[in-house]
PDB file of C-alpha atoms in Angstrom:
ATOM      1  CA  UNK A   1       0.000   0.000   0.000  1.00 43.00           C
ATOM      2  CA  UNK A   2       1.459   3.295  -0.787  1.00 43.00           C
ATOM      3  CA  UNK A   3       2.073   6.226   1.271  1.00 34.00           C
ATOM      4  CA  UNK A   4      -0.976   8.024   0.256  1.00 44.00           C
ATOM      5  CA  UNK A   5      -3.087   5.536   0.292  1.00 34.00           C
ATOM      6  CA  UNK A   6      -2.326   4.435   4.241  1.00 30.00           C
ATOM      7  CA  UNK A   7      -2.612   8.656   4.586  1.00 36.00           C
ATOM      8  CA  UNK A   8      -6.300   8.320   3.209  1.00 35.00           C
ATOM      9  CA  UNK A   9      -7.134   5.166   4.848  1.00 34.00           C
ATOM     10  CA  UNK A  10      -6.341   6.241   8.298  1.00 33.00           C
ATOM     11  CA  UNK A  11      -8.012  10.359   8.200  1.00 42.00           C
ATOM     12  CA  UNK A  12     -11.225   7.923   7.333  1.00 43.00           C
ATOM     13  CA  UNK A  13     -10.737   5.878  10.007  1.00 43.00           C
ATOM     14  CA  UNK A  14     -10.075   8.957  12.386  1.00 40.00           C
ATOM     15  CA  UNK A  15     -12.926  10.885  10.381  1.00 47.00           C
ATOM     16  CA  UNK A  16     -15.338   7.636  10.879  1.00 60.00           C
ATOM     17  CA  UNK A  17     -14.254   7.487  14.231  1.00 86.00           C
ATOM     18  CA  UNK A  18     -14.578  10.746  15.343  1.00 90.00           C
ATOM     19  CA  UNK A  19     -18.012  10.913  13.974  1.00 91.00           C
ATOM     20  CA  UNK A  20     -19.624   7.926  16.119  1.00 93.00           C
ATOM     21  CA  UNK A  21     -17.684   9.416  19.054  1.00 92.00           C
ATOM     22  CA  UNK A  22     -19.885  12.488  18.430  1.00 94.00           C
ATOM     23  CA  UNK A  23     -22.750  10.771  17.671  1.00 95.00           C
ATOM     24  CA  UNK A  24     -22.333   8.426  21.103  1.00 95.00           C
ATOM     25  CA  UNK A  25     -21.760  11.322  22.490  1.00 95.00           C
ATOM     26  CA  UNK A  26     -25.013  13.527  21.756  1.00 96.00           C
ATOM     27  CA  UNK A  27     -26.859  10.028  22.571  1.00 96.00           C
ATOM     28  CA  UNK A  28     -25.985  10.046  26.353  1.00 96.00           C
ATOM     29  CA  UNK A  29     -26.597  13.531  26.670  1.00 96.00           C
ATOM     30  CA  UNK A  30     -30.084  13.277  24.869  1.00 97.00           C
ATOM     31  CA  UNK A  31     -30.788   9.807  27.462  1.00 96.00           C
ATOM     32  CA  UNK A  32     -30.553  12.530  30.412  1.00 97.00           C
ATOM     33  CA  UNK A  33     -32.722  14.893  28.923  1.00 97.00           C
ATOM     34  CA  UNK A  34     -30.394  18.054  27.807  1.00 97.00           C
ATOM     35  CA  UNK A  35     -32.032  18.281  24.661  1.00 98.00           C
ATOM     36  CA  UNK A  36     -29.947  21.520  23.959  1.00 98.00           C
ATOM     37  CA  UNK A  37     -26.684  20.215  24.117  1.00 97.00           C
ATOM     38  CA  UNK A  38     -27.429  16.756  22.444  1.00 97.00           C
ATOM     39  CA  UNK A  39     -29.024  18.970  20.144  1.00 98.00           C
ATOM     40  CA  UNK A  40     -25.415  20.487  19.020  1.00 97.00           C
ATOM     41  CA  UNK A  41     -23.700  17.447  19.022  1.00 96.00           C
ATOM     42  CA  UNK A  42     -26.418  15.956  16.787  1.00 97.00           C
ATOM     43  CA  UNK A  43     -26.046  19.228  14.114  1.00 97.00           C
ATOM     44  CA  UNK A  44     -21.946  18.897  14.512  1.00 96.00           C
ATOM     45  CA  UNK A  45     -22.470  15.157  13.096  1.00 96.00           C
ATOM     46  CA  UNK A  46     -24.812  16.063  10.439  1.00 96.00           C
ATOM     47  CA  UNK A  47     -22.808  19.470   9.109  1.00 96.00           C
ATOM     48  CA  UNK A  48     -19.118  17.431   9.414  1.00 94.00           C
ATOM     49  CA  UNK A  49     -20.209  13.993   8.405  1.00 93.00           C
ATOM     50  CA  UNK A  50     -23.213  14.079   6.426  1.00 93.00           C
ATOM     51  CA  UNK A  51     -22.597  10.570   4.849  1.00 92.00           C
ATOM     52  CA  UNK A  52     -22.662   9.149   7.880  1.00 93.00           C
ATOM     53  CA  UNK A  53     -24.188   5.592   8.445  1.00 93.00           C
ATOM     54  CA  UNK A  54     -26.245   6.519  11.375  1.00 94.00           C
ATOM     55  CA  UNK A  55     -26.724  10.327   9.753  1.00 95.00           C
ATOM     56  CA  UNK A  56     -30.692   9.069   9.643  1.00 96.00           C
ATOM     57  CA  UNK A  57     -31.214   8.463  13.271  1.00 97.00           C
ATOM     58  CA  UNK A  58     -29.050  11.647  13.960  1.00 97.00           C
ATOM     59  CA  UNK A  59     -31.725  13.816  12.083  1.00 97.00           C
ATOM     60  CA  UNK A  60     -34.369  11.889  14.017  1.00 98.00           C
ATOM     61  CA  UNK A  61     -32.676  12.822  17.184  1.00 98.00           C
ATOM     62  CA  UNK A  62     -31.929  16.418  16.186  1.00 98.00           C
ATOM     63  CA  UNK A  63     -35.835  16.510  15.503  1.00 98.00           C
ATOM     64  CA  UNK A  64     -36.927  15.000  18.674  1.00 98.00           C
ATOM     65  CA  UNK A  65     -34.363  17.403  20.518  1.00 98.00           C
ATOM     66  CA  UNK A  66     -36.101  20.347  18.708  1.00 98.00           C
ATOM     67  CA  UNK A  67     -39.670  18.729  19.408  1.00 98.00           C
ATOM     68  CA  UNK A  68     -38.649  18.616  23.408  1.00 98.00           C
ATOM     69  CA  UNK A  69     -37.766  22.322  23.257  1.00 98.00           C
ATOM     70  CA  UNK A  70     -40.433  23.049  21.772  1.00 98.00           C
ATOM     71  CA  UNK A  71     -39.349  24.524  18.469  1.00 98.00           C
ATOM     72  CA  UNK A  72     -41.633  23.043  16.859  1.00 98.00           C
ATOM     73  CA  UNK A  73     -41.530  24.250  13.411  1.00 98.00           C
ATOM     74  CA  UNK A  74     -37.857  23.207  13.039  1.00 98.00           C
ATOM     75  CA  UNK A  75     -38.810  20.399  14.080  1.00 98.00           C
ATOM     76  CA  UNK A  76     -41.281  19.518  11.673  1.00 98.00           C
ATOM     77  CA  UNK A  77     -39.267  20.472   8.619  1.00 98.00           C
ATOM     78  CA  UNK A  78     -36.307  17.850  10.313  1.00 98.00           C
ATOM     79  CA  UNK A  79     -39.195  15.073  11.220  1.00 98.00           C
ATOM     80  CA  UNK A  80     -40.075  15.141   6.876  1.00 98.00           C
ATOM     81  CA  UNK A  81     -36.750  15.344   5.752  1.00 97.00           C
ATOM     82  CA  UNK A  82     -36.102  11.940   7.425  1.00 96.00           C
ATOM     83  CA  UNK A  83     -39.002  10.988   6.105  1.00 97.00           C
ATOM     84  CA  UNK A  84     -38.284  12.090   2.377  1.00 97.00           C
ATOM     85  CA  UNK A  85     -34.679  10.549   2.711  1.00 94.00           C
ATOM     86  CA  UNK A  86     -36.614   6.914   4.234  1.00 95.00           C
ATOM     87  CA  UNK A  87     -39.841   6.588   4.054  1.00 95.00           C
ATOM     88  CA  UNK A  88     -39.098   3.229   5.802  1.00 94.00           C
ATOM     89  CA  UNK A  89     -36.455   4.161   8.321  1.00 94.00           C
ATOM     90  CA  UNK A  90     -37.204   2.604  11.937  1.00 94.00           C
ATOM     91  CA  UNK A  91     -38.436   5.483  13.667  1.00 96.00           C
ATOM     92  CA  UNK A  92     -40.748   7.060  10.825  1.00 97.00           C
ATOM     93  CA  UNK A  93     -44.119   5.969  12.383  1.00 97.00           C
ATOM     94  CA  UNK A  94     -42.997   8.105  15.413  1.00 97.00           C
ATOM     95  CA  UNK A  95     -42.159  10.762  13.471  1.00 98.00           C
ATOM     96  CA  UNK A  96     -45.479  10.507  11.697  1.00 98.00           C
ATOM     97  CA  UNK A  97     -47.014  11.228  14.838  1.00 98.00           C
ATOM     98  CA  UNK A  98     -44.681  13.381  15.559  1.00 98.00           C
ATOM     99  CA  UNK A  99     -45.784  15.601  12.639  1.00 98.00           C
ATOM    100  CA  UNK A 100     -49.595  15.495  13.107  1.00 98.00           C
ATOM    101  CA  UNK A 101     -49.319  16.510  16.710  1.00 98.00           C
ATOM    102  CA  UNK A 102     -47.529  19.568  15.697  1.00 98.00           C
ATOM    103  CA  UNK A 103     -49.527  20.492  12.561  1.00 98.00           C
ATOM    104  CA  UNK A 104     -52.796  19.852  14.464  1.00 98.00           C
ATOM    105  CA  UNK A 105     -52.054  20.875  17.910  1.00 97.00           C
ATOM    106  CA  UNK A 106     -49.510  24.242  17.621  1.00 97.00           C
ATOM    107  CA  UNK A 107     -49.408  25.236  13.736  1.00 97.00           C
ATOM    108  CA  UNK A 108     -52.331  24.355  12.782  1.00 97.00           C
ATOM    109  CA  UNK A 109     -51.953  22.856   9.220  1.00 98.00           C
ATOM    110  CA  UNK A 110     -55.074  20.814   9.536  1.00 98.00           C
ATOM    111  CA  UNK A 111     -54.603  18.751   6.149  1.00 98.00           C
ATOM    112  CA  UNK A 112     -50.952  18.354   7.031  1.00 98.00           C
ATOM    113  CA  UNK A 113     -52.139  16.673  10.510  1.00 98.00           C
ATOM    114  CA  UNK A 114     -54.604  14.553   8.635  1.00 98.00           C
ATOM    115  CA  UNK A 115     -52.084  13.227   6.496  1.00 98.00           C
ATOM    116  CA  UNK A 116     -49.426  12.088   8.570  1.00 98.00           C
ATOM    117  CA  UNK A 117     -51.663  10.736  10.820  1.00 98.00           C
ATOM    118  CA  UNK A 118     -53.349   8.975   7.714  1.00 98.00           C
ATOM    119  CA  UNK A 119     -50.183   7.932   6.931  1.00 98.00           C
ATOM    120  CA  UNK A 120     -49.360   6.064   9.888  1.00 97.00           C
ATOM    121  CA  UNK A 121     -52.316   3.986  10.489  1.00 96.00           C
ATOM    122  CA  UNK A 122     -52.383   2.776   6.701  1.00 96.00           C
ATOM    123  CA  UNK A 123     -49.001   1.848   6.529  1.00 95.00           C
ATOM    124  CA  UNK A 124     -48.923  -0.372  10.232  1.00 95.00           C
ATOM    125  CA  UNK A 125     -52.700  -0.924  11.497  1.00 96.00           C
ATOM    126  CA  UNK A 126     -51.230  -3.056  13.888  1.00 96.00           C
ATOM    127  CA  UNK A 127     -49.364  -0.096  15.313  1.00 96.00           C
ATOM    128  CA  UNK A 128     -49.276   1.351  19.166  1.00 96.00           C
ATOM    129  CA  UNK A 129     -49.952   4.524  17.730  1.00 97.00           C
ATOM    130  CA  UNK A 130     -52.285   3.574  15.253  1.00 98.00           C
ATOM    131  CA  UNK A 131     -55.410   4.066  17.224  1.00 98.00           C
ATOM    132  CA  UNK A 132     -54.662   7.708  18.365  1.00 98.00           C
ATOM    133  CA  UNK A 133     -53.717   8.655  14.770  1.00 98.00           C
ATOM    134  CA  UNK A 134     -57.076   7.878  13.062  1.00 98.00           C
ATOM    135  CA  UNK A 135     -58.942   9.439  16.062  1.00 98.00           C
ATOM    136  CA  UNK A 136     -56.600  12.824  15.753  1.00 98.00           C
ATOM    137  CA  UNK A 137     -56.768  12.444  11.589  1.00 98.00           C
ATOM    138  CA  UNK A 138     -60.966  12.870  12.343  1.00 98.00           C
ATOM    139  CA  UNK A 139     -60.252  15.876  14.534  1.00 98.00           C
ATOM    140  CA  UNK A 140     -58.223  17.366  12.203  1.00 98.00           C
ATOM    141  CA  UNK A 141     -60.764  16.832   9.494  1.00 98.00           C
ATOM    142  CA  UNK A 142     -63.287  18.018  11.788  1.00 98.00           C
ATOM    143  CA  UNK A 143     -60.916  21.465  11.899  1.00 98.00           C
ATOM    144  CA  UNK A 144     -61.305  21.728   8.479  1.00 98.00           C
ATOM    145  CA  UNK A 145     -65.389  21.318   8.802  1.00 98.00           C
ATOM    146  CA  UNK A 146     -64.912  18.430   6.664  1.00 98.00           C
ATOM    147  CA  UNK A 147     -67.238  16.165   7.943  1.00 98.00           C
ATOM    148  CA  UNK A 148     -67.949  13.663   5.705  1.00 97.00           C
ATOM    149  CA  UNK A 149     -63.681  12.825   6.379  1.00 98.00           C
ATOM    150  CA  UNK A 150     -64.189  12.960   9.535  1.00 98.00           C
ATOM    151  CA  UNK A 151     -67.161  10.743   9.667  1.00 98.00           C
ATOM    152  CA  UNK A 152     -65.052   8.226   8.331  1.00 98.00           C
ATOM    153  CA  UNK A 153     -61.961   8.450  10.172  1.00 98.00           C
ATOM    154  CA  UNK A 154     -64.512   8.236  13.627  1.00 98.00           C
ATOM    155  CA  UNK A 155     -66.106   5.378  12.373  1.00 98.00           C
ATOM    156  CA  UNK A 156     -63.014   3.516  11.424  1.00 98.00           C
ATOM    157  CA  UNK A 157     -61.488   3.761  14.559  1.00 98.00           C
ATOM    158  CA  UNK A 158     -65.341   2.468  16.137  1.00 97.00           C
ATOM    159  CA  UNK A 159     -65.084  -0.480  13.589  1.00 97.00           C
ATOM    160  CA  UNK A 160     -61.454  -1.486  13.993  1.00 97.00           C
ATOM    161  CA  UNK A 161     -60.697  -0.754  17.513  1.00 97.00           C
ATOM    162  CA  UNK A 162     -63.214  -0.773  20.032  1.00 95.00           C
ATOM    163  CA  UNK A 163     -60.596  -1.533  22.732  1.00 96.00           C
ATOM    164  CA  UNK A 164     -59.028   2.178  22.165  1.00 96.00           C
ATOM    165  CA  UNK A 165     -59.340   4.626  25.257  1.00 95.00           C
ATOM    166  CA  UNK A 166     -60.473   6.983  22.011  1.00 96.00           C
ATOM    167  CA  UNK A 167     -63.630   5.578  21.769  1.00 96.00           C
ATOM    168  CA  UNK A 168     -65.990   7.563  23.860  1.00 95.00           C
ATOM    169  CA  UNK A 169     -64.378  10.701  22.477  1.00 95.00           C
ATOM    170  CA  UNK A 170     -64.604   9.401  19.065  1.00 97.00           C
ATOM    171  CA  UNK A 171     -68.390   8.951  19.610  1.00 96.00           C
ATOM    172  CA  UNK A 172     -69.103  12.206  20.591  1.00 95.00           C
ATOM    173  CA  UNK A 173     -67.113  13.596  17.799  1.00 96.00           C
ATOM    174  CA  UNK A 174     -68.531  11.366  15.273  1.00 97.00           C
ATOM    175  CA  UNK A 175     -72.355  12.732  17.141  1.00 96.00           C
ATOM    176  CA  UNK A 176     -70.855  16.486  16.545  1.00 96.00           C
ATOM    177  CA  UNK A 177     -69.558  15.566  12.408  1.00 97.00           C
ATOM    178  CA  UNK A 178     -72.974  13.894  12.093  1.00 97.00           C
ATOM    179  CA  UNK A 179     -75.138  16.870  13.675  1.00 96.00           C
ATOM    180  CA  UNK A 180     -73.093  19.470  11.358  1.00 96.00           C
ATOM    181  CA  UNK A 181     -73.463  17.391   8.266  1.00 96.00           C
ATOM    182  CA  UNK A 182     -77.279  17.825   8.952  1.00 95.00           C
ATOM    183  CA  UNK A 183     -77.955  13.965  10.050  1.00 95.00           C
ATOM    184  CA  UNK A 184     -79.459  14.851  12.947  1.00 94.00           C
ATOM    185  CA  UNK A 185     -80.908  11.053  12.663  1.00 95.00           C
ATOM    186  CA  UNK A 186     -77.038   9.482  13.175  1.00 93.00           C
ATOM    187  CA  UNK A 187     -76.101  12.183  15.365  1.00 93.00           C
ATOM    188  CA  UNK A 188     -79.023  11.427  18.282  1.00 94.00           C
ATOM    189  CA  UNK A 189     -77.811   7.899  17.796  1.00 95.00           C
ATOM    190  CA  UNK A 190     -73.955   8.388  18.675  1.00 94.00           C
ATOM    191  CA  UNK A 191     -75.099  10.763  21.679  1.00 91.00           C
ATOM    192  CA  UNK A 192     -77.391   8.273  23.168  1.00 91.00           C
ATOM    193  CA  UNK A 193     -74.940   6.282  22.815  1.00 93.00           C
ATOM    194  CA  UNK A 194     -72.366   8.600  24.957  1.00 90.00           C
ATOM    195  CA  UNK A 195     -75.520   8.762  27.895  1.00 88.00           C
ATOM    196  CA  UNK A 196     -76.139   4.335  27.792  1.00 90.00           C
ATOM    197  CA  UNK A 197     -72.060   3.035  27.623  1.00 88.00           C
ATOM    198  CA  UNK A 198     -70.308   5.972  28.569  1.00 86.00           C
ATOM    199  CA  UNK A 199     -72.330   7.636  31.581  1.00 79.00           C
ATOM    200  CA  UNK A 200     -69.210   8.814  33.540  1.00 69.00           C
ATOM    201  CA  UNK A 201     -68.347  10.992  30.646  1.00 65.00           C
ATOM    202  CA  UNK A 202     -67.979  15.081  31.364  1.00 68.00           C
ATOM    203  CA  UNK A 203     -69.900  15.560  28.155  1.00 63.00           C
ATOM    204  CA  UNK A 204     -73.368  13.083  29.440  1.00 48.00           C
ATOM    205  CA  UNK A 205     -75.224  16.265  30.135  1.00 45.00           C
ATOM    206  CA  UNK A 206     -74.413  18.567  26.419  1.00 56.00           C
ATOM    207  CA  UNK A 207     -75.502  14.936  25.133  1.00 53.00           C
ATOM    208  CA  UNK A 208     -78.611  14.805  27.023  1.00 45.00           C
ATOM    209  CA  UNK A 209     -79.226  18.141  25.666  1.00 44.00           C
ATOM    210  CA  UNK A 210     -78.808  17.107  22.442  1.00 46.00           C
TER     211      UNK A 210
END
């Protein structure tokens, strides 16, 4: 092996070393919670090393540091670029989530929300999260005032989990998208509903009143 050749080979081992050092690094600090720092250590990998093999899950963790500080629309434009670089990578159902929460919840980008949170439940029914997302896709529908969408997502999440803590709000939202879209019929229904299985509710007496 010639000179220059062990001269390259060992800056990228040093380079490659230094890199997961960083990265190790910015993952202890982010385990005890100061997001801030980890949050430096994360950029310093991604601006000095961006071909790194872990350079995914450091823009994930830059995101979630972000997220925790509640920066939250740097966050979201970190949360999509991981997903537009891996639509697949191991962490992009959270950051699904991640994204629907923030576009419903603080910038409100309703069709944004319903989208990622559409997203998630298509792509892994089976999911932890998948519950909560179609329940929050129908309340960001139901921001938009479009009911018939948020008919739907309500009732799917009736259908194909019944177990979910979600239901009794879903059935008083799916009462509310059914009393706006004029089916006063299907609204009386899911409020009943709300009074018979649900009686412990906070929102029994509006029902009632319905």
């Amino acid at each position: 092996m010639t000179l220059s050749l062990l001269s390259l080979f060992f800056s990228t081992t040093l380079l490659a070393d230094e890199a997961t050092d960083t990265f190790n690094l910015a993952n202890g600090i982010f385990i005890v919670e100061d997001y801030e720092t980890a949050l430096g250590y994360y950029d310093e990998v991604l601006n000095k090393f961006p071909k790194f093999k872990h350079a995914e899950e450091a823009r994930f963790r830059k995101a979630e540091c972000l997220y925790r500080l509640k920066k939250l629309e740097a966050a979201s434009k970190d949360f999509e670029a991981v997903l537009a670089k891996n639509a697949d990578f191991k962490e992009a159902q959270t950051a699904r989530y991640r994204l629907g929460e923030i576009y419903l919840n603080h910038l409100e980008k309703y069709d944004k929300a319903a989208a990622f949170y559409g997203e998630l439940a298509l792509k892994d029914p089976k999911h932890k999260l998948a519950d909560s997302s179609i329940y929050f896709q129908g309340e960001a529908f139901f921001k938009l005032k479009a009911y018939q969408k948020s008919t739907a997502s309500y009732t799917s999440l009736l259908e194909k989990y019944g177990e979910s803590e979600y239901v009794a709000a879903a059935t008083y939202s799916l009462g509310w998208s059914r009393f706006l879209s004029e089916d006063f019929e299907g609204a009386v229904k899911h409020f009943g509903t709300i009074v018979t299985k649900f009686p412990k509710e906070e929102t029994v007496a509006e029902c009632h009143y319905k």
